[in-house]
mmCIF file of C-alpha atoms and ligand atoms in Angstrom:
data_model
loop_
_atom_site.group_PDB
_atom_site.id
_atom_site.type_symbol
_atom_site.label_atom_id
_atom_site.label_comp_id
_atom_site.label_asym_id
_atom_site.label_seq_id
_atom_site.Cartn_x
_atom_site.Cartn_y
_atom_site.Cartn_z
ATOM 1 C CA MET G 1 89.356 80.786 84.451
ATOM 2 C CA ALA G 2 90.949 81.056 87.919
ATOM 3 C CA GLY G 3 87.690 80.734 89.937
ATOM 4 C CA VAL G 4 86.984 82.835 93.012
ATOM 5 C CA ILE G 5 90.270 83.775 94.701
ATOM 6 C CA TYR G 6 88.836 86.106 97.365
ATOM 7 C CA PRO G 7 85.185 85.568 98.447
ATOM 8 C CA ARG G 8 84.953 89.154 99.737
ATOM 9 C CA MET G 9 87.030 92.098 98.486
ATOM 10 C CA ALA G 10 86.969 95.581 99.992
ATOM 11 C CA VAL G 11 88.284 98.508 97.982
ATOM 12 C CA ILE G 12 89.071 101.686 99.882
ATOM 13 C CA GLY G 13 89.045 104.667 97.529
ATOM 14 C CA CYS G 14 87.121 103.861 94.386
ATOM 15 C CA GLY G 15 88.533 106.150 91.723
ATOM 16 C CA LEU G 16 90.390 105.294 88.527
ATOM 17 C CA ILE G 17 92.474 102.479 90.003
ATOM 18 C CA GLY G 18 90.052 101.160 92.648
ATOM 19 C CA SER G 19 87.165 100.966 90.192
ATOM 20 C CA SER G 20 89.386 99.362 87.546
ATOM 21 C CA VAL G 21 90.421 96.655 90.040
ATOM 22 C CA ILE G 22 86.753 95.943 90.762
ATOM 23 C CA ARG G 23 85.725 95.895 87.097
ATOM 24 C CA ALA G 24 88.630 93.636 86.130
ATOM 25 C CA ALA G 25 88.188 91.255 89.095
ATOM 26 C CA ARG G 26 84.441 90.983 88.507
ATOM 27 C CA GLU G 27 84.941 90.320 84.809
ATOM 28 C CA ALA G 28 87.524 87.608 85.581
ATOM 29 C CA GLY G 29 85.182 86.059 88.179
ATOM 30 C CA ILE G 30 87.880 86.019 90.859
ATOM 31 C CA VAL G 31 85.984 87.840 93.620
ATOM 32 C CA GLY G 32 82.638 87.155 95.248
ATOM 33 C CA GLU G 33 81.191 90.083 97.168
ATOM 34 C CA VAL G 34 82.632 93.576 96.680
ATOM 35 C CA ALA G 35 82.510 96.331 99.306
ATOM 36 C CA VAL G 36 83.648 99.894 98.695
ATOM 37 C CA ALA G 37 84.515 102.692 101.112
ATOM 38 C CA ASP G 38 85.111 106.139 99.662
ATOM 39 C CA ALA G 39 85.435 109.515 101.355
ATOM 40 C CA SER G 40 83.585 111.323 98.568
ATOM 41 C CA ALA G 41 79.783 111.329 98.851
ATOM 42 C CA ALA G 42 79.496 112.188 95.147
ATOM 43 C CA HIS G 43 81.717 109.228 94.218
ATOM 44 C CA ARG G 44 79.727 106.900 96.498
ATOM 45 C CA ALA G 45 76.497 107.950 94.816
ATOM 46 C CA ARG G 46 78.055 107.348 91.391
ATOM 47 C CA ILE G 47 79.354 103.895 92.406
ATOM 48 C CA VAL G 48 75.840 102.936 93.530
ATOM 49 C CA GLU G 49 74.533 104.107 90.123
ATOM 50 C CA LEU G 50 77.191 102.161 88.251
ATOM 51 C CA GLY G 51 76.224 99.101 90.287
ATOM 52 C CA TYR G 52 79.552 97.280 90.474
ATOM 53 C CA ALA G 53 79.727 97.027 94.299
ATOM 54 C CA ASP G 54 77.496 95.099 96.707
ATOM 55 C CA GLN G 55 78.114 97.516 99.575
ATOM 56 C CA VAL G 56 79.048 101.207 99.359
ATOM 57 C CA THR G 57 79.872 103.131 102.500
ATOM 58 C CA GLY G 58 81.840 106.059 103.862
ATOM 59 C CA ASP G 59 83.030 103.922 106.762
ATOM 60 C CA ILE G 60 86.268 102.034 106.137
ATOM 61 C CA ALA G 61 85.816 99.680 109.120
ATOM 62 C CA GLN G 62 82.403 98.633 107.806
ATOM 63 C CA ALA G 63 83.749 97.879 104.329
ATOM 64 C CA VAL G 64 86.738 95.799 105.471
ATOM 65 C CA ALA G 65 84.775 93.728 107.994
ATOM 66 C CA GLY G 66 84.838 90.109 106.801
ATOM 67 C CA ALA G 67 86.951 90.925 103.728
ATOM 68 C CA ASP G 68 89.522 88.391 102.507
ATOM 69 C CA LEU G 69 91.283 91.023 100.396
ATOM 70 C CA VAL G 70 91.491 94.724 101.176
ATOM 71 C CA VAL G 71 92.814 97.013 98.434
ATOM 72 C CA LEU G 72 93.776 100.506 99.562
ATOM 73 C CA ALA G 73 93.416 102.728 96.491
ATOM 74 C CA VAL G 74 93.493 106.198 98.041
ATOM 75 C CA PRO G 75 96.159 108.892 97.366
ATOM 76 C CA VAL G 76 99.591 108.013 98.792
ATOM 77 C CA LEU G 77 99.452 110.397 101.764
ATOM 78 C CA ALA G 78 96.022 109.043 102.760
ATOM 79 C CA MET G 79 97.284 105.423 103.017
ATOM 80 C CA GLY G 80 98.348 105.824 106.687
ATOM 81 C CA GLU G 81 94.968 107.142 107.777
ATOM 82 C CA ALA G 82 93.068 104.533 105.707
ATOM 83 C CA SER G 83 95.095 101.611 107.077
ATOM 84 C CA GLN G 84 94.614 102.914 110.607
ATOM 85 C CA ALA G 85 90.857 103.160 110.109
ATOM 86 C CA ALA G 86 90.795 99.578 108.781
ATOM 87 C CA ALA G 87 93.077 97.960 111.370
ATOM 88 C CA ALA G 88 90.687 97.038 114.181
ATOM 89 C CA ALA G 89 87.990 95.655 111.855
ATOM 90 C CA LEU G 90 90.192 93.354 109.768
ATOM 91 C CA LYS G 91 89.494 89.637 109.654
ATOM 92 C CA PRO G 92 92.390 87.427 110.838
ATOM 93 C CA GLY G 93 94.161 86.009 107.777
ATOM 94 C CA ALA G 94 92.998 88.805 105.462
ATOM 95 C CA THR G 95 95.404 90.196 102.876
ATOM 96 C CA VAL G 96 95.809 93.970 102.837
ATOM 97 C CA THR G 97 97.433 95.481 99.789
ATOM 98 C CA ASP G 98 97.576 98.927 98.231
ATOM 99 C CA VAL G 99 98.110 100.419 94.777
ATOM 100 C CA GLY G 100 100.065 103.518 95.770
ATOM 101 C CA SER G 101 102.655 104.932 93.373
ATOM 102 C CA VAL G 102 105.284 105.227 96.127
ATOM 103 C CA LYS G 103 106.240 102.158 98.127
ATOM 104 C CA GLY G 104 108.768 103.033 100.883
ATOM 105 C CA SER G 105 106.524 105.317 102.948
ATOM 106 C CA VAL G 106 103.370 103.269 102.285
ATOM 107 C CA ALA G 107 105.086 99.987 103.244
ATOM 108 C CA GLU G 108 106.192 101.634 106.501
ATOM 109 C CA ALA G 109 102.670 102.904 107.226
ATOM 110 C CA LEU G 110 101.150 99.462 106.603
ATOM 111 C CA SER G 111 103.744 97.752 108.847
ATOM 112 C CA ARG G 112 103.127 100.300 111.568
ATOM 113 C CA ASN G 113 99.326 100.327 111.459
ATOM 114 C CA LEU G 114 98.231 96.800 110.619
ATOM 115 C CA PRO G 115 97.966 93.947 113.139
ATOM 116 C CA GLU G 116 100.143 90.803 112.795
ATOM 117 C CA ILE G 117 97.050 88.669 112.176
ATOM 118 C CA VAL G 118 96.768 90.018 108.614
ATOM 119 C CA PHE G 119 99.110 89.791 105.629
ATOM 120 C CA ALA G 120 100.275 93.251 104.572
ATOM 121 C CA ILE G 121 101.596 93.138 100.997
ATOM 122 C CA PRO G 122 102.228 96.566 99.431
ATOM 123 C CA GLY G 123 101.837 96.791 95.658
ATOM 124 C CA HIS G 124 101.800 99.133 92.685
ATOM 125 C CA PRO G 125 100.216 98.515 89.283
ATOM 126 C CA ILE G 126 102.229 100.417 86.674
ATOM 127 C CA ALA G 127 99.099 101.281 84.736
ATOM 128 C CA GLY G 128 96.900 104.310 84.657
ATOM 129 C CA THR G 129 95.661 107.343 82.796
ATOM 130 C CA GLU G 130 95.528 111.045 83.618
ATOM 131 C CA GLN G 131 91.809 110.648 84.493
ATOM 132 C CA SER G 132 90.436 110.150 87.989
ATOM 133 C CA GLY G 133 87.205 109.178 89.713
ATOM 134 C CA PRO G 134 84.923 106.116 89.555
ATOM 135 C CA ASP G 135 83.873 106.722 85.934
ATOM 136 C CA ALA G 136 87.456 106.703 84.674
ATOM 137 C CA GLY G 137 88.116 103.024 85.474
ATOM 138 C CA PHE G 138 87.957 100.180 82.952
ATOM 139 C CA SER G 139 88.532 96.459 83.160
ATOM 140 C CA GLU G 140 91.406 96.190 80.641
ATOM 141 C CA LEU G 141 93.598 98.726 82.443
ATOM 142 C CA PHE G 142 96.008 96.150 83.860
ATOM 143 C CA GLN G 143 96.343 93.935 80.817
ATOM 144 C CA LYS G 144 99.992 93.301 79.951
ATOM 145 C CA ARG G 145 101.033 95.888 82.560
ATOM 146 C CA TRP G 146 103.470 95.255 85.372
ATOM 147 C CA VAL G 147 102.359 95.054 88.977
ATOM 148 C CA ILE G 148 105.189 95.412 91.464
ATOM 149 C CA LEU G 149 104.676 93.775 94.850
ATOM 150 C CA THR G 150 107.000 94.780 97.693
ATOM 151 C CA PRO G 151 106.399 92.054 100.287
ATOM 152 C CA GLN G 152 107.603 92.413 103.868
ATOM 153 C CA ALA G 153 110.679 90.512 105.055
ATOM 154 C CA ARG G 154 108.462 87.728 106.522
ATOM 155 C CA THR G 155 109.366 84.218 105.423
ATOM 156 C CA ASP G 156 106.661 82.146 107.142
ATOM 157 C CA ASP G 157 104.713 79.839 104.826
ATOM 158 C CA ALA G 158 101.379 81.535 105.479
ATOM 159 C CA TYR G 159 102.772 84.911 104.379
ATOM 160 C CA LEU G 160 104.481 83.475 101.294
ATOM 161 C CA GLU G 161 101.222 81.754 100.323
ATOM 162 C CA ALA G 162 99.344 85.039 100.748
ATOM 163 C CA VAL G 163 101.866 86.774 98.448
ATOM 164 C CA GLN G 164 101.452 84.049 95.836
ATOM 165 C CA LYS G 165 97.663 84.310 96.049
ATOM 166 C CA LEU G 166 97.827 88.074 95.516
ATOM 167 C CA ALA G 167 100.176 87.545 92.563
ATOM 168 C CA ASP G 168 97.620 85.046 91.145
ATOM 169 C CA PHE G 169 94.899 87.670 91.556
ATOM 170 C CA TRP G 170 96.833 90.228 89.461
ATOM 171 C CA THR G 171 97.789 87.591 86.891
ATOM 172 C CA ALA G 172 94.121 86.631 86.524
ATOM 173 C CA ILE G 173 93.308 90.222 85.515
ATOM 174 C CA GLY G 174 95.995 90.244 82.870
ATOM 175 C CA ALA G 175 98.998 91.767 84.648
ATOM 176 C CA ASN G 176 102.597 90.572 84.931
ATOM 177 C CA VAL G 177 103.821 90.468 88.511
ATOM 178 C CA GLU G 178 107.286 91.351 89.809
ATOM 179 C CA ARG G 179 108.553 91.378 93.412
ATOM 180 C CA MET G 180 110.886 94.184 94.463
ATOM 181 C CA ASP G 181 112.387 95.951 97.444
ATOM 182 C CA PRO G 182 110.343 99.142 98.225
ATOM 183 C CA GLY G 183 113.396 101.436 98.095
ATOM 184 C CA HIS G 184 114.423 100.092 94.705
ATOM 185 C CA HIS G 185 110.852 100.488 93.438
ATOM 186 C CA ASP G 186 110.895 104.154 94.450
ATOM 187 C CA LEU G 187 114.184 104.798 92.639
ATOM 188 C CA VAL G 188 113.047 103.029 89.462
ATOM 189 C CA LEU G 189 109.726 104.890 89.431
ATOM 190 C CA ALA G 190 111.465 108.199 90.144
ATOM 191 C CA VAL G 191 113.223 107.761 86.771
ATOM 192 C CA THR G 192 110.441 106.197 84.730
ATOM 193 C CA SER G 193 107.449 108.124 86.026
ATOM 194 C CA HIS G 194 107.989 110.776 88.691
ATOM 195 C CA LEU G 195 110.693 112.818 86.947
ATOM 196 C CA PRO G 196 108.867 112.761 83.577
ATOM 197 C CA HIS G 197 105.778 114.122 85.313
ATOM 198 C CA LEU G 198 107.829 116.812 87.042
ATOM 199 C CA ILE G 199 109.327 117.843 83.707
ATOM 200 C CA ALA G 200 105.872 117.949 82.114
ATOM 201 C CA TYR G 201 104.441 120.051 84.948
ATOM 202 C CA ASN G 202 107.431 122.361 84.675
ATOM 203 C CA ILE G 203 107.450 122.818 80.912
ATOM 204 C CA VAL G 204 103.706 123.451 80.748
ATOM 205 C CA GLY G 205 104.102 125.946 83.615
ATOM 206 C CA THR G 206 106.995 127.664 81.807
ATOM 207 C CA ALA G 207 104.993 127.986 78.592
ATOM 208 C CA ALA G 208 102.015 129.346 80.521
ATOM 209 C CA ASP G 209 104.211 132.011 82.157
ATOM 210 C CA MET G 210 106.020 133.183 79.000
ATOM 211 C CA GLU G 211 105.126 136.682 77.993
ATOM 212 C CA GLU G 212 106.651 136.682 74.494
ATOM 213 C CA VAL G 213 104.497 133.770 73.320
ATOM 214 C CA THR G 214 100.715 134.037 73.540
ATOM 215 C CA GLN G 215 98.491 131.322 75.020
ATOM 216 C CA ALA G 216 96.765 131.127 71.635
ATOM 217 C CA GLU G 217 100.098 130.314 69.956
ATOM 218 C CA VAL G 218 100.935 127.682 72.587
ATOM 219 C CA MET G 219 97.670 125.875 71.863
ATOM 220 C CA LYS G 220 97.728 126.385 68.094
ATOM 221 C CA TYR G 221 101.248 125.003 67.587
ATOM 222 C CA SER G 222 101.189 122.385 70.360
ATOM 223 C CA ALA G 223 101.665 119.431 67.982
ATOM 224 C CA GLY G 224 105.397 120.228 67.943
ATOM 225 C CA GLY G 225 105.892 118.177 71.147
ATOM 226 C CA PHE G 226 104.176 120.325 73.746
ATOM 227 C CA ARG G 227 100.847 118.518 73.368
ATOM 228 C CA ASP G 228 102.253 115.247 74.779
ATOM 229 C CA PHE G 229 103.532 117.117 77.831
ATOM 230 C CA THR G 230 100.125 118.705 78.416
ATOM 231 C CA ARG G 231 98.524 115.258 78.619
ATOM 232 C CA ILE G 232 100.919 114.236 81.366
ATOM 233 C CA ALA G 233 100.614 117.624 83.085
ATOM 234 C CA ALA G 234 96.836 117.133 83.247
ATOM 235 C CA SER G 235 97.341 114.306 85.781
ATOM 236 C CA ASP G 236 95.574 114.502 89.129
ATOM 237 C CA PRO G 237 97.077 117.273 91.344
ATOM 238 C CA THR G 238 96.392 115.472 94.649
ATOM 239 C CA MET G 239 97.950 112.225 93.491
ATOM 240 C CA TRP G 240 101.073 113.919 92.175
ATOM 241 C CA ARG G 241 101.505 116.262 95.109
ATOM 242 C CA ASP G 242 101.497 113.156 97.320
ATOM 243 C CA ILE G 243 104.001 111.312 95.122
ATOM 244 C CA PHE G 244 106.590 114.110 95.275
ATOM 245 C CA VAL G 245 106.146 114.566 99.027
ATOM 246 C CA ALA G 246 106.370 110.816 99.701
ATOM 247 C CA ASN G 247 109.230 110.036 97.286
ATOM 248 C CA LYS G 248 111.324 113.110 97.997
ATOM 249 C CA ASP G 249 114.734 111.451 98.346
ATOM 250 C CA ALA G 250 114.645 109.342 95.189
ATOM 251 C CA VAL G 251 113.162 112.179 93.114
ATOM 252 C CA LEU G 252 115.829 114.639 94.304
ATOM 253 C CA GLU G 253 118.571 112.135 93.547
ATOM 254 C CA ILE G 254 117.333 111.566 89.990
ATOM 255 C CA LEU G 255 116.644 115.282 89.517
ATOM 256 C CA GLY G 256 120.293 116.003 90.412
ATOM 257 C CA ARG G 257 121.482 113.577 87.734
ATOM 258 C CA PHE G 258 119.016 115.000 85.237
ATOM 259 C CA THR G 259 120.129 118.575 85.898
ATOM 260 C CA GLU G 260 123.787 117.637 85.310
ATOM 261 C CA ASP G 261 122.882 115.962 82.021
ATOM 262 C CA LEU G 262 120.831 118.977 80.989
ATOM 263 C CA GLN G 263 123.796 121.251 81.699
ATOM 264 C CA ALA G 264 125.956 119.034 79.466
ATOM 265 C CA LEU G 265 123.343 119.283 76.699
ATOM 266 C CA SER G 266 123.143 123.014 77.084
ATOM 267 C CA ARG G 267 126.939 123.185 76.739
ATOM 268 C CA ALA G 268 126.863 120.989 73.622
ATOM 269 C CA ILE G 269 124.294 123.309 72.025
ATOM 270 C CA ARG G 270 126.248 126.437 73.025
ATOM 271 C CA TRP G 271 129.501 125.092 71.510
ATOM 272 C CA GLY G 272 127.844 123.621 68.432
ATOM 273 C CA GLU G 273 128.845 120.044 69.345
ATOM 274 C CA ALA G 274 126.518 118.494 66.774
ATOM 275 C CA ASP G 275 128.018 115.001 67.095
ATOM 276 C CA LYS G 276 127.244 114.874 70.812
ATOM 277 C CA LEU G 277 123.625 115.792 70.171
ATOM 278 C CA PHE G 278 123.328 113.276 67.346
ATOM 279 C CA GLU G 279 124.864 110.490 69.438
ATOM 280 C CA LEU G 280 122.431 111.115 72.326
ATOM 281 C CA PHE G 281 119.365 111.337 70.068
ATOM 282 C CA THR G 282 120.389 108.062 68.388
ATOM 283 C CA ARG G 283 120.712 106.313 71.757
ATOM 284 C CA THR G 284 117.370 107.611 73.022
ATOM 285 C CA ARG G 285 115.635 106.485 69.847
ATOM 286 C CA GLU G 286 116.803 102.935 70.608
ATOM 287 C CA ILE G 287 115.216 103.144 74.064
ATOM 288 C CA ARG G 288 111.882 104.079 72.513
ATOM 289 C CA ARG G 289 112.168 101.130 70.123
ATOM 290 C CA GLY G 290 112.933 98.855 73.089
ATOM 291 C CA ILE G 291 109.793 100.024 74.909
ATOM 292 C CA ILE G 292 107.671 99.315 71.847
ATOM 293 C CA ALA G 293 109.291 95.889 71.441
ATOM 294 C CA ALA G 294 108.454 95.140 75.113
ATOM 295 C CA GLY G 295 104.778 96.016 74.464
ATOM 296 C CA GLN G 296 104.901 98.889 76.992
ATOM 297 C CA GLU G 297 104.340 101.881 74.701
ATOM 298 C CA SER G 298 101.981 104.465 76.178
ATOM 299 C CA ALA G 299 99.235 104.439 73.558
ATOM 300 C CA GLU G 300 97.339 101.208 72.998
ATOM 301 C CA PRO G 301 95.254 101.724 69.873
ATOM 302 C CA ASN G 302 93.319 98.515 70.499
ATOM 303 C CA PHE G 303 91.904 99.973 73.730
ATOM 304 C CA GLY G 304 91.296 103.327 72.074
ATOM 305 C CA ARG G 305 92.708 105.304 75.004
ATOM 306 C CA ASP G 306 95.919 106.728 76.340
ATOM 307 C CA HIS G 307 97.519 104.703 79.073
ATOM 308 C CA GLY G 308 99.963 106.796 81.025
ATOM 309 C CA LYS G 309 101.822 104.759 83.630
ATOM 310 C CA HIS G 310 102.436 106.019 87.110
HETATM 311 P P1 NAP T 401 91.298 108.802 92.225
HETATM 312 O O1 NAP T 401 90.706 108.453 90.915
HETATM 313 O O2 NAP T 401 91.330 110.239 92.655
HETATM 314 O O3 NAP T 401 90.559 107.954 93.350
HETATM 315 C C1 NAP T 401 90.840 108.033 94.720
HETATM 316 C C2 NAP T 401 89.518 107.930 95.478
HETATM 317 O O4 NAP T 401 89.804 107.810 96.873
HETATM 318 C C3 NAP T 401 88.644 109.187 95.328
HETATM 319 O O5 NAP T 401 87.300 108.814 95.217
HETATM 320 C C4 NAP T 401 88.900 109.912 96.633
HETATM 321 O O6 NAP T 401 87.873 110.807 97.010
HETATM 322 C C5 NAP T 401 89.018 108.755 97.596
HETATM 323 N N1 NAP T 401 89.706 109.065 98.850
HETATM 324 C C6 NAP T 401 90.693 109.967 99.071
HETATM 325 N N2 NAP T 401 91.107 109.908 100.362
HETATM 326 C C7 NAP T 401 90.373 108.947 100.957
HETATM 327 C C8 NAP T 401 90.326 108.385 102.267
HETATM 328 N N3 NAP T 401 91.145 108.839 103.228
HETATM 329 N N4 NAP T 401 89.434 107.400 102.536
HETATM 330 C C9 NAP T 401 88.610 106.937 101.567
HETATM 331 N N5 NAP T 401 88.602 107.419 100.309
HETATM 332 C C10 NAP T 401 89.468 108.401 100.000
HETATM 333 O O7 NAP T 401 92.805 108.278 92.341
HETATM 334 P P2 NAP T 401 93.529 107.087 91.523
HETATM 335 O O8 NAP T 401 94.131 107.651 90.279
HETATM 336 O O9 NAP T 401 92.634 105.917 91.443
HETATM 337 O O10 NAP T 401 94.760 106.802 92.501
HETATM 338 C C11 NAP T 401 94.609 106.002 93.653
HETATM 339 C C12 NAP T 401 95.951 105.455 94.069
HETATM 340 O O11 NAP T 401 96.491 104.706 92.970
HETATM 341 C C13 NAP T 401 97.012 106.489 94.423
HETATM 342 O O12 NAP T 401 97.712 106.074 95.559
HETATM 343 C C14 NAP T 401 97.921 106.523 93.221
HETATM 344 O O13 NAP T 401 99.258 106.852 93.594
HETATM 345 C C15 NAP T 401 97.809 105.109 92.709
HETATM 346 N N6 NAP T 401 98.035 104.925 91.263
HETATM 347 C C16 NAP T 401 97.449 105.789 90.380
HETATM 348 C C17 NAP T 401 97.665 105.616 89.017
HETATM 349 C C18 NAP T 401 97.055 106.551 88.006
HETATM 350 O O14 NAP T 401 97.443 106.546 86.854
HETATM 351 N N7 NAP T 401 96.083 107.361 88.371
HETATM 352 C C19 NAP T 401 98.440 104.530 88.567
HETATM 353 C C20 NAP T 401 98.976 103.627 89.493
HETATM 354 C C21 NAP T 401 98.753 103.847 90.854
HETATM 355 P P3 NAP T 401 88.117 112.400 96.716
HETATM 356 O O15 NAP T 401 88.161 112.538 95.236
HETATM 357 O O16 NAP T 401 86.975 113.077 97.372
HETATM 358 O O17 NAP T 401 89.443 112.739 97.353
#
């Protein structure tokens, strides 16, 4: 056991990810006191009922006061406002991190809003589900998942130590930690997560709008592939709206590539180029096998739930 790493942790935004961080950190015994600030009165009441925080408030400044670790777990476009609300109340030497799915814009907001006396270390756990809210969290969520930290360009010892301590925190709750440049993170995630979600939202929307196929048929025959898209397309609208707004450039770049490839596929189908289709489907099958071999497949039967990764 790692022992207490942060005597007081404040989590701002206690939904799926925020509540999972608390549950996992408590279970691992790596935090002392836990304070939560959440904008939703209903969520605050539920967190009090669930009893996993020592202090629950609507006031961000109150929650972060005296905290050694502050985890911003609000939607991406709310990170600026949340970090601003925290800034004046932060303890010197505190670490402020986030879990946002986009890193470039969040890293900029943290650099802009937070004082030099704290260590701002943006981060993103590549773990999640399509559920949201404080009831959706669970302590095993981060096990064997990657957490990407995008530290600032600071090279002073105190900052490097703070980064290592945060990496130790994530390791203690079962995650693997990688450091990355924020821009590169956003490009990688545009391919592995953001574009797949966009495709799922689009295909489910297309099916819903089709007049020749009834809604009853769409649901009845969904096992033919559509069902997996509907799970992804059930992801939180606020979270995903924010991701596409905040990661516009990388998503558009990858979408351009995707559209070209789709045109090529469409041409291969039109001209009956069966070999081209077969060659692509063989290559993509290998990628799936590689994901399974790396232990990163989306369904983990041992946890009994779906783990989409955003
Ligand atoms: P969630 O379940 O909806 O939780 C977010 C919580 O923050 C909600 O209780 C929300 O209240 C509250 N909130 C919103 N704006 C706030 C503000 N300005 N101040 C204080 N509280 C605020 O969302 P989540 O899925 O945990 O996602 C949180 C973050 O994690 C996002 O940045 C997302 O990109 C990232 N992330 C998500 C996943 C995933 O799979 N879900 C995976 C990795 C990373 P209301 O409901 O009233 O708005």
